[in-house]
XYZ file of C-alpha atoms in Angstrom:
676
model
C 158.925 291.560 156.053
C 156.069 291.925 155.401
C 156.176 293.263 151.858
C 155.721 297.016 151.646
C 152.241 298.222 150.734
C 152.246 301.362 148.545
C 150.098 302.577 145.668
C 147.309 300.318 146.845
C 149.168 297.036 146.459
C 151.754 294.847 148.149
C 155.200 294.726 146.505
C 157.972 292.144 146.510
C 160.213 294.413 148.545
C 160.220 295.255 152.245
C 160.550 298.651 153.859
C 164.092 297.786 155.032
C 165.301 296.874 151.528
C 165.988 300.457 150.445
C 169.214 300.992 152.385
C 171.580 299.756 149.678
C 169.785 301.028 146.539
C 169.053 304.311 148.315
C 172.695 304.699 149.388
C 173.926 303.967 145.877
C 171.572 306.499 144.310
C 172.417 308.992 147.041
C 176.115 308.669 146.198
C 175.392 309.266 142.503
C 173.111 312.209 143.229
C 175.637 313.915 145.550
C 178.376 313.636 142.918
C 175.920 314.936 140.348
C 174.945 317.896 142.550
C 178.596 318.765 143.216
C 179.406 318.629 139.503
C 176.397 320.811 138.662
C 177.389 323.319 141.348
C 180.925 323.505 139.933
C 179.499 324.061 136.462
C 177.139 326.741 137.777
C 179.967 328.528 139.633
C 182.249 328.332 136.608
C 179.647 329.955 134.337
C 178.354 332.469 136.871
C 177.729 335.689 134.979
C 178.261 334.030 131.591
C 174.933 332.362 130.925
C 174.083 334.413 127.852
C 175.990 332.318 125.319
C 172.747 331.885 123.396
C 171.326 335.255 124.543
C 168.270 333.527 126.084
C 169.437 332.505 129.572
C 167.977 329.014 129.310
C 171.189 327.459 130.645
C 170.941 329.506 133.865
C 167.358 328.402 134.463
C 168.217 324.799 133.683
C 171.172 324.660 136.106
C 169.310 326.418 138.940
C 166.318 324.148 138.531
C 168.569 321.071 138.351
C 170.327 322.076 141.576
C 166.990 322.503 143.356
C 165.606 319.185 142.074
C 168.797 317.329 142.972
C 168.800 318.876 146.457
C 165.228 317.733 147.077
C 166.021 314.247 145.792
C 169.125 314.060 148.018
C 167.104 315.056 151.078
C 164.410 312.494 150.306
C 167.029 309.775 149.764
C 168.710 310.618 153.073
C 165.374 310.220 154.817
C 164.630 306.937 152.990
C 168.039 305.434 153.833
C 167.794 306.508 157.475
C 164.257 305.235 158.024
C 164.895 302.012 156.080
C 167.831 301.229 158.384
C 165.635 301.341 161.486
C 163.972 298.406 163.212
C 164.487 294.725 162.456
C 163.140 292.299 159.895
C 160.092 291.373 161.966
C 159.714 294.770 163.640
C 158.734 297.258 160.898
C 157.224 299.698 163.417
C 160.074 302.275 163.232
C 159.671 302.249 159.444
C 155.949 303.016 159.279
C 156.695 306.381 157.615
C 158.378 304.633 154.656
C 155.305 304.636 152.341
C 155.022 308.428 152.665
C 158.710 308.812 151.781
C 158.260 306.530 148.773
C 155.346 308.680 147.598
C 157.509 311.798 147.997
C 160.392 310.229 146.088
C 158.047 309.122 143.306
C 156.620 312.644 143.110
C 160.123 314.062 142.543
C 160.443 312.003 139.361
C 158.037 314.433 137.685
C 160.242 317.578 137.906
C 163.270 315.449 137.056
C 161.501 314.247 133.917
C 160.571 317.843 133.036
C 164.150 319.026 133.535
C 165.511 316.140 131.477
C 163.226 317.212 128.621
C 164.248 320.855 129.119
C 167.929 319.916 128.950
C 167.371 317.886 125.797
C 165.608 320.876 124.172
C 168.412 323.252 125.162
C 171.093 320.919 123.790
C 169.271 320.492 120.490
C 168.128 324.089 119.909
C 169.824 326.649 122.145
C 173.380 325.385 122.705
C 174.935 327.033 119.665
C 177.844 329.295 120.556
C 178.225 327.852 124.061
C 181.332 326.279 125.538
C 181.616 322.659 124.247
C 182.508 321.482 127.750
C 179.313 323.053 129.090
C 177.253 321.445 126.355
C 178.882 318.086 127.119
C 178.118 318.450 130.828
C 174.465 319.210 130.135
C 174.263 316.250 127.745
C 175.760 314.020 130.454
C 173.183 315.290 132.962
C 170.330 314.643 130.543
C 171.609 311.148 129.725
C 172.068 310.382 133.430
C 168.489 311.477 134.149
C 167.091 309.203 131.471
C 169.286 306.289 132.616
C 168.092 306.638 136.214
C 164.480 306.842 135.053
C 165.012 303.729 132.935
C 166.579 301.725 135.754
C 163.829 302.868 138.096
C 161.276 301.462 135.677
C 163.219 298.181 135.457
C 163.380 298.024 139.262
C 159.624 298.491 139.507
C 159.151 295.567 137.119
C 161.438 293.355 139.234
C 159.715 294.108 142.553
C 156.236 293.928 141.064
C 154.258 291.163 142.744
C 151.383 289.817 140.604
C 149.806 288.500 143.803
C 149.970 291.880 145.526
C 146.565 293.199 144.527
C 144.320 293.727 147.559
C 141.733 290.981 147.725
C 138.405 291.014 149.564
C 138.877 289.360 152.923
C 136.449 286.745 154.240
C 133.570 288.559 155.979
C 134.525 287.941 159.561
C 135.765 290.082 162.421
C 138.076 287.466 163.925
C 141.799 288.231 164.160
C 144.153 287.240 161.367
C 145.309 283.633 161.557
C 142.391 282.396 163.668
C 139.540 282.917 161.219
C 137.258 279.975 160.657
C 138.285 279.225 157.116
C 136.081 276.160 157.041
C 133.139 278.454 156.347
C 131.891 278.762 152.808
C 133.218 282.336 152.540
C 136.670 281.379 153.815
C 136.892 278.272 151.671
C 135.871 280.214 148.586
C 138.442 282.892 149.383
C 141.270 280.387 149.807
C 140.273 278.479 146.696
C 140.303 281.680 144.636
C 143.653 282.740 146.107
C 145.269 279.364 145.446
C 143.956 279.294 141.883
C 145.323 282.772 141.267
C 148.715 281.822 142.719
C 148.907 278.715 140.511
C 148.024 280.769 137.413
C 150.697 283.342 138.242
C 153.365 280.657 138.632
C 152.233 278.983 135.400
C 152.595 282.306 133.588
C 156.074 282.785 135.042
C 157.135 279.315 133.921
C 155.739 279.833 130.417
C 157.595 283.138 130.167
C 160.816 281.568 131.431
C 160.449 278.610 129.064
C 159.096 280.560 126.105
C 161.650 278.872 123.829
C 160.148 275.428 124.514
C 157.213 274.046 122.536
C 153.964 274.612 124.397
C 152.620 271.099 123.876
C 150.483 269.021 126.210
C 153.389 267.442 128.106
C 154.974 270.822 128.809
C 151.653 272.331 129.903
C 151.123 269.432 132.304
C 154.627 269.922 133.714
C 154.076 273.669 134.096
C 150.833 273.036 135.962
C 152.438 270.477 138.296
C 155.419 272.701 139.080
C 153.189 275.772 139.519
C 151.082 273.958 142.114
C 154.238 272.941 143.986
C 155.690 276.461 143.976
C 152.438 278.183 144.878
C 151.853 275.863 147.846
C 155.433 276.364 149.071
C 155.541 280.172 148.882
C 151.917 281.035 149.611
C 152.023 280.893 153.417
C 154.853 283.371 154.000
C 155.417 287.034 153.407
C 159.156 286.657 152.981
C 160.743 288.898 150.381
C 163.976 287.771 148.656
C 166.215 289.871 150.913
C 164.646 288.267 153.993
C 165.600 284.854 152.627
C 169.141 286.066 151.910
C 169.476 287.422 155.451
C 168.113 284.193 156.901
C 170.561 282.105 154.867
C 173.461 284.287 156.052
C 172.386 283.841 159.668
C 171.896 280.092 159.235
C 175.333 279.649 157.688
C 177.021 281.350 160.619
C 174.916 279.456 163.144
C 175.759 276.128 161.488
C 179.464 277.040 161.456
C 179.310 277.874 165.155
C 177.742 274.501 165.894
C 180.316 272.724 163.728
C 183.228 274.444 165.482
C 181.831 273.635 168.911
C 181.314 269.952 168.044
C 183.783 267.506 169.563
C 186.182 266.510 166.741
C 186.541 263.050 168.267
C 182.864 262.218 167.921
C 182.654 259.079 165.801
C 179.864 258.891 163.271
C 178.318 255.462 163.305
C 178.610 253.429 160.139
C 175.599 252.630 158.033
C 173.656 249.665 159.451
C 173.683 248.088 156.018
C 177.451 248.427 155.671
C 179.355 245.554 157.297
C 182.361 246.599 159.302
C 184.669 244.488 157.199
C 183.511 245.826 153.852
C 186.338 246.825 151.552
C 185.905 250.587 151.218
C 188.984 250.975 149.039
C 187.513 248.662 146.406
C 184.233 250.572 146.365
C 186.070 253.869 145.975
C 188.071 252.542 143.046
C 184.905 251.290 141.361
C 183.190 254.611 142.031
C 186.104 256.619 140.600
C 186.044 254.428 137.490
C 182.261 254.804 137.001
C 182.370 258.545 137.629
C 184.428 258.970 134.451
C 181.527 257.539 132.459
C 178.932 259.551 134.359
C 180.855 262.772 133.686
C 181.391 261.827 130.041
C 177.607 261.637 129.563
C 177.472 265.457 129.749
C 179.161 265.635 126.339
C 181.274 268.490 125.056
C 180.187 271.273 127.506
C 181.733 269.539 130.520
C 184.705 268.324 128.494
C 185.516 271.879 127.369
C 184.930 273.185 130.909
C 187.310 270.597 132.374
C 189.919 271.036 129.592
C 189.694 274.710 128.548
C 193.123 274.750 126.862
C 193.328 271.395 125.116
C 189.647 270.463 124.806
C 188.706 272.692 121.846
C 191.737 271.547 119.865
C 191.031 267.862 120.461
C 187.382 268.163 119.490
C 187.825 270.524 116.539
C 189.146 267.755 114.308
C 186.309 265.382 115.189
C 183.266 267.650 115.157
C 181.382 268.025 111.889
C 183.357 265.133 110.368
C 181.319 262.769 108.252
C 180.653 259.521 110.103
C 177.802 257.841 108.295
C 178.384 254.470 109.943
C 178.732 255.847 113.459
C 175.443 257.697 113.338
C 173.642 254.374 113.198
C 174.060 254.104 116.976
C 174.241 257.818 117.834
C 171.051 259.855 118.001
C 170.520 263.569 118.597
C 174.178 264.590 118.128
C 174.037 266.435 114.829
C 177.597 267.807 114.869
C 179.193 264.813 116.552
C 180.850 266.887 119.292
C 179.071 265.102 122.151
C 180.107 261.650 120.982
C 183.678 262.792 120.282
C 183.988 264.141 123.812
C 182.692 260.822 125.210
C 185.379 258.969 123.264
C 188.034 261.355 124.611
C 186.790 261.142 128.222
C 186.271 257.381 128.491
C 189.110 256.124 126.290
C 186.735 253.673 124.641
C 186.601 252.930 120.932
C 183.615 253.385 118.655
C 183.074 249.634 118.518
C 182.598 249.533 122.300
C 179.343 251.527 122.149
C 176.014 249.778 121.742
C 173.691 252.796 121.804
C 174.173 256.541 122.279
C 171.188 258.893 122.564
C 171.308 262.659 123.036
C 167.565 263.025 122.514
C 166.328 265.459 125.160
C 162.767 266.354 126.087
C 160.963 266.771 129.356
C 161.030 263.366 131.126
C 163.361 262.091 128.370
C 167.073 262.480 129.103
C 170.215 261.429 127.182
C 172.052 258.198 127.977
C 174.474 255.757 126.387
C 175.272 252.040 126.639
C 178.841 250.811 126.237
C 180.999 247.777 126.899
C 183.494 248.432 129.680
C 186.108 245.759 129.035
C 188.304 246.880 131.917
C 185.624 246.053 134.484
C 183.856 243.479 132.301
C 180.561 245.308 132.458
C 177.755 246.474 130.225
C 177.620 250.061 131.386
C 174.589 252.367 131.158
C 175.454 256.033 131.831
C 172.683 258.619 132.236
C 173.278 262.340 131.785
C 172.482 264.864 134.497
C 170.842 268.268 134.232
C 172.163 270.272 131.290
C 169.105 271.888 129.682
C 165.947 273.741 130.578
C 163.968 270.583 129.825
C 166.045 268.734 132.407
C 165.275 271.476 134.942
C 161.556 270.933 134.373
C 162.101 267.217 134.943
C 163.913 268.025 138.205
C 161.153 270.342 139.394
C 158.374 267.812 138.806
C 158.861 266.751 142.407
C 155.488 265.204 143.175
C 155.367 261.592 144.338
C 154.466 258.843 141.899
C 153.688 255.244 142.741
C 156.428 252.806 141.780
C 155.275 249.307 142.754
C 158.117 246.787 142.730
C 157.624 243.057 143.119
C 159.034 241.765 146.371
C 159.129 245.140 148.146
C 156.822 245.567 151.115
C 155.721 248.972 152.269
C 154.823 252.173 150.447
C 156.628 252.367 147.108
C 156.777 255.797 145.506
C 159.411 258.045 143.948
C 160.100 261.499 142.488
C 157.674 261.881 139.579
C 159.960 263.560 137.022
C 162.893 261.224 137.672
C 160.610 258.194 137.716
C 159.252 259.188 134.291
C 162.783 259.667 132.943
C 163.879 256.253 134.254
C 160.801 254.635 132.701
C 161.696 256.213 129.353
C 165.210 254.720 129.480
C 163.844 251.382 130.718
C 161.545 251.108 127.693
C 164.419 251.943 125.373
C 166.742 249.369 126.928
C 164.198 246.557 127.127
C 161.642 247.139 124.384
C 164.207 248.182 121.777
C 166.442 245.228 122.631
C 169.493 247.366 123.507
C 170.460 245.270 126.546
C 169.826 242.020 124.677
C 172.188 243.218 121.955
C 174.861 244.131 124.512
C 174.701 240.806 126.363
C 174.655 238.865 123.105
C 178.100 240.370 122.457
C 179.396 239.908 126.017
C 177.147 237.406 127.840
C 179.552 236.994 130.751
C 179.560 240.718 131.602
C 177.529 242.180 134.478
C 175.253 245.224 134.270
C 176.446 248.519 135.807
C 174.320 251.688 135.800
C 175.710 255.112 136.677
C 174.885 258.787 136.487
C 175.366 262.151 138.162
C 172.712 264.474 139.656
C 169.487 263.981 137.693
C 171.261 261.112 135.939
C 172.053 259.557 139.317
C 168.413 259.653 140.320
C 167.289 258.157 137.011
C 170.036 255.519 137.219
C 168.900 254.496 140.719
C 165.249 254.139 139.707
C 166.320 252.339 136.528
C 168.367 249.907 138.616
C 165.314 249.198 140.769
C 163.230 248.525 137.655
C 165.874 246.163 136.218
C 166.835 244.438 139.464
C 164.521 241.437 139.068
C 165.788 240.805 135.529
C 169.469 241.365 136.403
C 170.015 240.262 140.023
C 173.770 241.016 139.918
C 173.516 244.579 138.621
C 175.233 247.427 140.439
C 174.460 251.125 140.404
C 176.755 254.015 141.310
C 174.789 257.229 141.825
C 176.871 260.389 142.176
C 175.282 263.391 143.923
C 171.721 262.010 143.580
C 168.684 264.134 144.550
C 167.708 263.749 148.183
C 163.971 263.603 147.531
C 164.041 260.470 145.389
C 162.723 257.243 146.948
C 160.318 256.207 149.675
C 161.822 254.517 152.719
C 160.845 251.035 151.496
C 162.484 251.538 148.095
C 165.540 253.206 149.631
C 166.077 250.219 151.923
C 165.506 247.808 149.038
C 168.157 249.582 146.941
C 170.866 249.247 149.609
C 171.856 245.854 148.209
C 172.867 247.168 144.790
C 173.039 251.009 144.808
C 175.851 253.138 146.192
C 175.318 256.888 146.425
C 178.400 259.097 146.502
C 177.998 262.564 148.050
C 180.708 265.226 148.212
C 180.916 267.664 151.107
C 177.949 269.960 151.668
C 176.405 269.350 148.257
C 172.912 270.869 148.176
C 171.217 268.421 145.794
C 171.444 265.256 147.974
C 169.812 267.305 150.740
C 167.144 268.781 148.494
C 163.611 267.550 149.100
C 160.262 269.173 149.809
C 160.312 268.311 153.554
C 163.885 269.622 153.805
C 162.861 272.837 152.039
C 159.927 273.233 154.440
C 162.367 272.708 157.300
C 164.718 275.324 155.818
C 161.834 277.797 155.546
C 160.935 277.174 159.184
C 164.550 277.658 160.250
C 164.752 280.948 158.349
C 161.543 282.169 159.988
C 162.820 281.213 163.406
C 166.235 282.801 163.076
C 165.073 286.086 161.529
C 162.353 286.322 164.183
C 164.950 286.038 166.925
C 167.530 288.382 165.392
C 167.514 291.896 166.831
C 169.785 293.488 164.209
C 168.655 295.411 161.120
C 168.705 293.598 157.824
C 171.385 295.748 156.192
C 173.851 294.857 158.968
C 173.024 291.166 158.646
C 173.655 291.264 154.892
C 176.873 293.288 155.182
C 178.339 291.056 157.865
C 177.129 287.969 156.017
C 178.880 289.053 152.800
C 182.072 289.791 154.720
C 181.924 286.375 156.378
C 181.370 284.578 153.063
C 184.237 286.410 151.351
C 186.853 286.695 154.093
C 185.775 284.279 156.806
C 186.474 285.017 160.433
C 184.442 284.157 163.500
C 180.697 283.698 163.013
C 178.726 286.661 164.290
C 177.082 286.153 167.646
C 173.487 286.629 166.564
C 170.855 285.552 169.071
C 169.440 282.128 168.315
C 167.250 281.538 171.353
C 163.919 282.962 172.455
C 165.057 286.218 174.058
C 162.245 287.392 176.315
C 159.743 286.726 173.547
C 156.515 284.846 173.921
C 156.511 281.621 171.940
C 152.876 282.135 170.998
C 153.816 285.381 169.239
C 156.268 283.517 167.013
C 153.748 280.760 166.472
C 151.512 283.080 164.470
C 151.923 283.290 160.689
C 154.266 286.096 159.682
C 151.932 287.436 157.005
C 151.247 290.972 155.856
C 147.760 292.368 156.087
C 147.418 292.279 152.320
C 148.655 288.713 151.911
C 146.617 286.371 149.782
C 146.876 283.259 151.879
C 145.411 283.451 155.367
C 146.064 280.069 156.867
C 148.060 278.651 159.753
C 150.891 276.917 157.957
C 153.011 274.127 159.371
C 156.002 276.376 158.715
C 155.030 278.402 161.779
C 154.123 275.583 164.132
C 156.400 275.257 167.145
C 159.093 277.615 165.950
C 160.836 277.227 169.282
C 160.623 273.456 169.281
C 163.094 270.836 168.157
C 164.736 271.401 164.813
C 163.823 268.040 163.390
C 162.166 268.229 159.993
C 159.647 265.685 161.218
C 157.917 268.464 163.134
C 156.947 270.231 159.928
C 156.846 267.455 157.334
C 153.542 267.757 155.487
C 154.756 265.947 152.358
C 155.617 262.308 151.866
C 159.257 261.781 152.907
C 161.729 260.790 150.202
C 165.288 259.565 150.736
C 168.619 259.048 149.022
C 169.010 255.702 147.229
C 171.152 252.835 148.480
C 174.146 253.005 150.769
C 175.694 256.445 151.096
C 179.410 257.096 150.739
C 180.125 260.604 152.033
C 183.342 262.354 150.963
C 184.465 265.371 152.978
C 187.505 267.621 153.007
C 189.988 266.683 155.696
C 191.151 269.745 157.574
C 189.845 273.294 158.083
C 186.831 274.369 156.055
C 188.659 277.479 154.829
C 192.113 277.206 153.318
C 194.280 279.162 150.926
C 193.750 278.786 147.195
C 197.148 277.130 146.786
C 196.921 274.557 149.577
C 196.383 270.933 148.667
C 192.936 269.574 149.405
C 192.824 266.216 151.157
C 189.687 264.142 151.350
C 188.255 261.468 153.580
C 185.464 258.999 152.856
C 183.012 257.547 155.385
C 180.000 255.316 155.171
C 176.979 257.363 156.123
C 173.208 256.887 155.920
C 170.289 258.725 154.387
C 169.192 260.257 157.711
C 172.385 262.335 157.831
C 171.092 264.337 154.869
C 167.726 265.372 156.302
C 168.760 268.997 156.696
C 170.131 271.547 154.231
C 173.585 272.928 155.064
C 174.328 276.510 154.018
C 177.829 276.902 152.602
C 179.649 278.645 149.736
C 180.458 275.124 148.487
C 176.894 273.815 148.480
C 176.785 274.232 144.685
C 180.494 273.795 143.878
C 180.520 270.386 145.589
C 177.788 269.253 143.209
C 179.798 269.809 140.039
C 180.780 266.521 138.364
C 184.397 267.584 137.893
C 184.668 268.250 141.654
C 183.280 264.793 142.482
C 185.628 263.136 139.992
C 188.603 265.080 141.352
C 187.792 264.021 144.927
C 187.451 260.354 143.955
C 190.688 260.399 141.972
C 192.446 262.023 144.931
C 191.202 259.326 147.298
C 192.256 256.469 145.024
C 195.584 257.821 143.752
C 196.885 259.647 146.862
C 195.906 257.006 149.371
C 198.959 257.342 151.625
C 198.164 261.030 152.176
C 194.435 260.626 152.782
C 194.477 257.816 155.332
C 192.814 258.926 158.534
C 195.051 258.009 161.499
C 192.084 257.261 163.729
C 190.679 254.825 161.200
C 193.797 252.664 161.350
C 193.129 251.787 164.961
C 189.354 251.929 165.026
C 187.535 248.941 163.618
C 184.211 250.701 164.041
C 184.913 253.272 161.338
C 185.413 252.749 157.624
C 187.437 255.775 156.592
C 189.965 256.591 153.927
């Protein structure tokens, strides 16, 4: 950091990112040089197999080229390993070394062509082993050239072209960008950044129809991404190093925390509330939420028996059943739902697997065990669902009887409105309650489905005052504070461990960016050491490395300046860099409207050490928490694994079936803590 500037442009790679690729290529080149030297020594004095001596010239030239490349790689690896992430001074000779290494590709290309000509025309009568060795050298040259070209494509930054700076002589970061020149510059830069992100999204989603709704989504997401990434000069490896440092710092803080500290219960959760009953209801509803994913999750959860059970049902003619099932052409999704829930075909009122952006699958069924009309909404399973997730702007959601600002996640709000119109306008709920008028309404879902289920419950609350919603692993950036408080009466959010998604919101991401900037600014170790030690810690554990985390003889005003390269597009003082040495609260950097988890929060954590053997039994505990406990992203190897629906279902089943082994001793004598 900043991105390296060579060939007249800024690239998406820093000058300290060449240690590992350079070392790998150096290893290959040394082996190659040794093999060529052995071949040269073996054939010394016998290079006239074709009576032209081309082989001798080829091997000598190859040895010289390889030696020059090895020397240049040694210099690149050594220089790239110097300095720190925010101190590129010792690496200022790196551009010259990159130019030298690029120049050596020309003789290598010439020698690869020469070797190909010799193999095709002049290798007759030569030792087959020699011919094979030359062919291997030629193929290796072309492979390295190919991978070099692919690497250039990956590190190419479309925003790296040098742009004319505003005509002012003031230092970077303090320019008066309110002037017409500065405003025009920033407007042009932002427009270019948005166009680049739109192009990336269109390329990534090239298989989707490029209609008006998709173009609008691409534009909205591009504006979000461009505004988030435009004020930093972080390259991907800087982010990886920062995440490794943050994980170890968070583990150090967790180990130093007093284990007897009691987390206060949610203000909206009465002390006498029956937590066991809520867990049993949640475990029951989670089966339906997981079933909404259809056959992919069913096969994943039952890899041995799942394919056999579904093979007899898929593609079977069911003319009558398809009257209520939409979008499931082979019938595998519906068959897996029947297997997962144990319900019969007659228990389903409506099943839809129709999937577009802002339109997600759901089903409505009669749950006779709990006497409920159950609406289950599917989570993210397609690229269209990802676009719905990423449409993270705020949208007004006025609800009668709720005072205060009412807004929610745009994409999820649109998806919930789609389901609401289906349930109400198409008479699906009326049909269900005409069959079972005494049943109550229960809405559930996981991940994206949990967010849509929560918003749907808010929309239906006035019509169905007794409804309940169980949201499993819902997105953190979902509801405004007023709506989140309103939903506490009928929504329960279930979060497992250090799940990333319930902590994912734009303010939390801004806070994470600020934390990364702070910790990499304070670290005095080179990036390659941070990454190596971070990988070792993730794989094998151990004690967190003692990286500096405080301001070590550094002026705070130096860290308060934007960490931007001279060729960066955006020249503005971002909130990400304000008060880097101040309190870690996200409120210090929140420039977006805050969004919260829905309802009351039931947090499930593993009881015992964070690292255990693969064969040890996992025991869980459940506590009432609140939405403010999820205002910061926790870095952990389980931040994605804890989000998987099968992991949530397994934890809930463990809590409800193995209750004698998961009771917390302290909770038996402490009336201030609801814990299982």
